[in-house]
Amino acid sequence: MIVIITGASHTGKTALAQKLLEKHGFPYLSIDHLKMGLIRSGNTVLTPESSDEKLTEYLWPVVREMIKTAVENNQNLIVEGCYVPFDWKKDFSDQYLSHIKFFCLVMSENYIKNHFDDIKKYADIIEKRLDDSCCTSESVLKDNSEFFKNVRKYDLNFILIDDEYNINIDLNE
């Protein structure tokens, strides 16, 4: 089984992937790690400051083919990161889609406004952010609004974080 976890920055994608790894023993691929490996090795002219659109365009073909390979090899894999296009399903036949579970984490405007201090506090729970100054209430509101608009447009599975942050995914369903 392949589990894709996406969402805006600071929604807890990496923490959820780690939780699923511990519960089910599925390894996970951080698309951010792939991004930084390709950037640091000089295999792209893109930088961490490149737009999400450009990074998605560059990274998704590699991630997509890794997912296909894992399905073909009957391997479990969690893929987490924000560089998943909203029209991702078009890249897979039904044969592959039957092995993929997709979750997009989206924080409501209400949650962000009432819990922004917590969002910042837990930003480093799994990975240490060297510079998190770009994370503002306004940026988190804007990013989550964009993700929410697109998951509805593309009829994608999403988990809305509204009152409290409590995400439990049952991979056996």
mmCIF file of N, CA and C in Angstrom, residues 49-106:
data_model
loop_
_atom_site.group_PDB
_atom_site.id
_atom_site.type_symbol
_atom_site.label_atom_id
_atom_site.label_comp_id
_atom_site.label_asym_id
_atom_site.label_seq_id
_atom_site.Cartn_x
_atom_site.Cartn_y
_atom_site.Cartn_z
ATOM 1 N N GLU A 49 14.140 28.268 -2.263
ATOM 2 C CA GLU A 49 13.266 29.434 -2.413
ATOM 3 C C GLU A 49 12.473 29.423 -3.722
ATOM 4 N N SER A 50 12.718 28.431 -4.582
ATOM 5 C CA SER A 50 11.950 28.327 -5.827
ATOM 6 C C SER A 50 10.476 28.136 -5.493
ATOM 7 N N SER A 51 9.613 28.513 -6.409
ATOM 8 C CA SER A 51 8.175 28.406 -6.154
ATOM 9 C C SER A 51 7.756 26.949 -5.979
ATOM 10 N N ASP A 52 6.709 26.750 -5.218
ATOM 11 C CA ASP A 52 6.179 25.400 -5.027
ATOM 12 C C ASP A 52 5.773 24.786 -6.358
ATOM 13 N N GLU A 53 5.267 25.599 -7.276
ATOM 14 C CA GLU A 53 4.860 25.099 -8.584
ATOM 15 C C GLU A 53 6.056 24.537 -9.350
ATOM 16 N N LYS A 54 7.161 25.276 -9.346
ATOM 17 C CA LYS A 54 8.362 24.811 -10.058
ATOM 18 C C LYS A 54 8.937 23.561 -9.386
ATOM 19 N N LEU A 55 8.948 23.553 -8.054
ATOM 20 C CA LEU A 55 9.468 22.386 -7.341
ATOM 21 C C LEU A 55 8.582 21.164 -7.573
ATOM 22 N N THR A 56 7.273 21.355 -7.565
ATOM 23 C CA THR A 56 6.354 20.237 -7.829
ATOM 24 C C THR A 56 6.568 19.701 -9.238
ATOM 25 N N GLU A 57 6.681 20.599 -10.197
ATOM 26 C CA GLU A 57 6.902 20.204 -11.594
ATOM 27 C C GLU A 57 8.185 19.379 -11.733
ATOM 28 N N TYR A 58 9.204 19.729 -10.962
ATOM 29 C CA TYR A 58 10.483 19.033 -11.029
ATOM 30 C C TYR A 58 10.468 17.712 -10.246
ATOM 31 N N LEU A 59 9.899 17.740 -9.044
ATOM 32 C CA LEU A 59 9.973 16.588 -8.150
ATOM 33 C C LEU A 59 8.925 15.515 -8.433
ATOM 34 N N TRP A 60 7.717 15.918 -8.821
ATOM 35 C CA TRP A 60 6.631 14.953 -8.942
ATOM 36 C C TRP A 60 6.941 13.814 -9.919
ATOM 37 N N PRO A 61 7.524 14.049 -11.089
ATOM 38 C CA PRO A 61 7.809 12.911 -11.972
ATOM 39 C C PRO A 61 8.685 11.847 -11.312
ATOM 40 N N VAL A 62 9.629 12.264 -10.499
ATOM 41 C CA VAL A 62 10.499 11.311 -9.795
ATOM 42 C C VAL A 62 9.692 10.577 -8.725
ATOM 43 N N VAL A 63 8.936 11.312 -7.930
ATOM 44 C CA VAL A 63 8.130 10.712 -6.858
ATOM 45 C C VAL A 63 7.091 9.767 -7.454
ATOM 46 N N ARG A 64 6.440 10.202 -8.523
ATOM 47 C CA ARG A 64 5.426 9.387 -9.195
ATOM 48 C C ARG A 64 5.996 8.027 -9.602
ATOM 49 N N GLU A 65 7.178 8.035 -10.187
ATOM 50 C CA GLU A 65 7.773 6.778 -10.645
ATOM 51 C C GLU A 65 8.260 5.925 -9.469
ATOM 52 N N MET A 66 8.650 6.551 -8.372
ATOM 53 C CA MET A 66 9.002 5.797 -7.168
ATOM 54 C C MET A 66 7.756 5.092 -6.630
ATOM 55 N N ILE A 67 6.617 5.785 -6.646
ATOM 56 C CA ILE A 67 5.357 5.191 -6.191
ATOM 57 C C ILE A 67 4.997 3.998 -7.071
ATOM 58 N N LYS A 68 5.094 4.162 -8.384
ATOM 59 C CA LYS A 68 4.790 3.054 -9.297
ATOM 60 C C LYS A 68 5.694 1.853 -9.027
ATOM 61 N N THR A 69 6.968 2.109 -8.809
ATOM 62 C CA THR A 69 7.907 1.024 -8.536
ATOM 63 C C THR A 69 7.542 0.297 -7.245
ATOM 64 N N ALA A 70 7.182 1.053 -6.215
ATOM 65 C CA ALA A 70 6.791 0.429 -4.947
ATOM 66 C C ALA A 70 5.537 -0.425 -5.127
ATOM 67 N N VAL A 71 4.565 0.070 -5.887
ATOM 68 C CA VAL A 71 3.351 -0.723 -6.147
ATOM 69 C C VAL A 71 3.717 -2.006 -6.893
ATOM 70 N N GLU A 72 4.517 -1.874 -7.945
ATOM 71 C CA GLU A 72 4.911 -3.039 -8.743
ATOM 72 C C GLU A 72 5.666 -4.079 -7.925
ATOM 73 N N ASN A 73 6.402 -3.615 -6.938
ATOM 74 C CA ASN A 73 7.169 -4.520 -6.078
ATOM 75 C C ASN A 73 6.397 -4.956 -4.836
ATOM 76 N N ASN A 74 5.114 -4.573 -4.777
ATOM 77 C CA ASN A 74 4.249 -4.932 -3.653
ATOM 78 C C ASN A 74 4.844 -4.471 -2.311
ATOM 79 N N GLN A 75 5.361 -3.231 -2.304
ATOM 80 C CA GLN A 75 5.967 -2.664 -1.106
ATOM 81 C C GLN A 75 5.062 -1.591 -0.517
ATOM 82 N N ASN A 76 5.131 -1.443 0.774
ATOM 83 C CA ASN A 76 4.422 -0.371 1.466
ATOM 84 C C ASN A 76 5.330 0.853 1.523
ATOM 85 N N LEU A 77 4.728 2.026 1.352
ATOM 86 C CA LEU A 77 5.504 3.253 1.394
ATOM 87 C C LEU A 77 4.591 4.424 1.707
ATOM 88 N N ILE A 78 5.047 5.275 2.605
ATOM 89 C CA ILE A 78 4.374 6.538 2.885
ATOM 90 C C ILE A 78 5.179 7.628 2.205
ATOM 91 N N VAL A 79 4.511 8.460 1.430
ATOM 92 C CA VAL A 79 5.147 9.579 0.752
ATOM 93 C C VAL A 79 4.532 10.842 1.323
ATOM 94 N N GLU A 80 5.353 11.710 1.893
ATOM 95 C CA GLU A 80 4.803 12.927 2.490
ATOM 96 C C GLU A 80 5.515 14.151 1.977
ATOM 97 N N GLY A 81 4.716 15.174 1.727
ATOM 98 C CA GLY A 81 5.277 16.437 1.298
ATOM 99 C C GLY A 81 4.241 17.280 0.576
ATOM 100 N N CYS A 82 4.556 18.534 0.400
ATOM 101 C CA CYS A 82 3.606 19.448 -0.230
ATOM 102 C C CYS A 82 3.726 19.463 -1.743
ATOM 103 N N TYR A 83 4.698 18.753 -2.314
ATOM 104 C CA TYR A 83 4.935 18.815 -3.758
ATOM 105 C C TYR A 83 4.199 17.703 -4.506
ATOM 106 N N VAL A 84 2.918 17.568 -4.221
ATOM 107 C CA VAL A 84 2.050 16.609 -4.900
ATOM 108 C C VAL A 84 1.017 17.428 -5.669
ATOM 109 N N PRO A 85 0.963 17.272 -6.973
ATOM 110 C CA PRO A 85 -0.014 18.072 -7.733
ATOM 111 C C PRO A 85 -1.447 17.636 -7.405
ATOM 112 N N PHE A 86 -2.374 18.578 -7.480
ATOM 113 C CA PHE A 86 -3.758 18.257 -7.155
ATOM 114 C C PHE A 86 -4.390 17.322 -8.178
ATOM 115 N N ASP A 87 -3.846 17.271 -9.377
ATOM 116 C CA ASP A 87 -4.355 16.354 -10.390
ATOM 117 C C ASP A 87 -3.522 15.071 -10.465
ATOM 118 N N TRP A 88 -2.951 14.670 -9.349
ATOM 119 C CA TRP A 88 -2.041 13.539 -9.280
ATOM 120 C C TRP A 88 -2.646 12.239 -9.813
ATOM 121 N N LYS A 89 -3.938 12.058 -9.678
ATOM 122 C CA LYS A 89 -4.573 10.791 -10.086
ATOM 123 C C LYS A 89 -4.415 10.506 -11.573
ATOM 124 N N LYS A 90 -4.306 11.550 -12.388
ATOM 125 C CA LYS A 90 -4.196 11.365 -13.842
ATOM 126 C C LYS A 90 -2.929 10.607 -14.230
ATOM 127 N N ASP A 91 -1.964 10.560 -13.330
ATOM 128 C CA ASP A 91 -0.684 9.918 -13.613
ATOM 129 C C ASP A 91 -0.667 8.415 -13.323
ATOM 130 N N PHE A 92 -1.806 7.880 -12.853
ATOM 131 C CA PHE A 92 -1.854 6.475 -12.461
ATOM 132 C C PHE A 92 -3.065 5.783 -13.077
ATOM 133 N N SER A 93 -2.854 4.578 -13.542
ATOM 134 C CA SER A 93 -3.974 3.765 -14.017
ATOM 135 C C SER A 93 -4.712 3.217 -12.791
ATOM 136 N N ASP A 94 -5.888 2.648 -13.021
ATOM 137 C CA ASP A 94 -6.655 2.055 -11.924
ATOM 138 C C ASP A 94 -5.859 0.978 -11.195
ATOM 139 N N GLN A 95 -5.008 0.282 -11.939
ATOM 140 C CA GLN A 95 -4.158 -0.760 -11.351
ATOM 141 C C GLN A 95 -3.314 -0.180 -10.206
ATOM 142 N N TYR A 96 -2.774 1.016 -10.409
ATOM 143 C CA TYR A 96 -1.967 1.660 -9.373
ATOM 144 C C TYR A 96 -2.849 2.330 -8.322
ATOM 145 N N LEU A 97 -3.889 3.011 -8.776
ATOM 146 C CA LEU A 97 -4.755 3.755 -7.843
ATOM 147 C C LEU A 97 -5.355 2.858 -6.769
ATOM 148 N N SER A 98 -5.600 1.606 -7.099
ATOM 149 C CA SER A 98 -6.190 0.689 -6.107
ATOM 150 C C SER A 98 -5.236 0.408 -4.944
ATOM 151 N N HIS A 99 -3.970 0.766 -5.090
ATOM 152 C CA HIS A 99 -2.964 0.545 -4.041
ATOM 153 C C HIS A 99 -2.565 1.832 -3.320
ATOM 154 N N ILE A 100 -3.223 2.941 -3.658
ATOM 155 C CA ILE A 100 -2.833 4.242 -3.114
ATOM 156 C C ILE A 100 -3.943 4.819 -2.248
ATOM 157 N N LYS A 101 -3.563 5.247 -1.042
ATOM 158 C CA LYS A 101 -4.456 6.017 -0.181
ATOM 159 C C LYS A 101 -3.896 7.427 -0.095
ATOM 160 N N PHE A 102 -4.753 8.395 -0.276
ATOM 161 C CA PHE A 102 -4.340 9.797 -0.338
ATOM 162 C C PHE A 102 -5.016 10.578 0.781
ATOM 163 N N PHE A 103 -4.231 11.402 1.469
ATOM 164 C CA PHE A 103 -4.757 12.259 2.526
ATOM 165 C C PHE A 103 -4.134 13.641 2.396
ATOM 166 N N CYS A 104 -4.974 14.650 2.385
ATOM 167 C CA CYS A 104 -4.490 16.020 2.387
ATOM 168 C C CYS A 104 -4.899 16.650 3.714
ATOM 169 N N LEU A 105 -3.938 17.160 4.449
ATOM 170 C CA LEU A 105 -4.210 17.816 5.726
ATOM 171 C C LEU A 105 -4.485 19.291 5.470
ATOM 172 N N VAL A 106 -5.616 19.766 5.982
ATOM 173 C CA VAL A 106 -6.006 21.157 5.792
ATOM 174 C C VAL A 106 -6.480 21.718 7.129
#
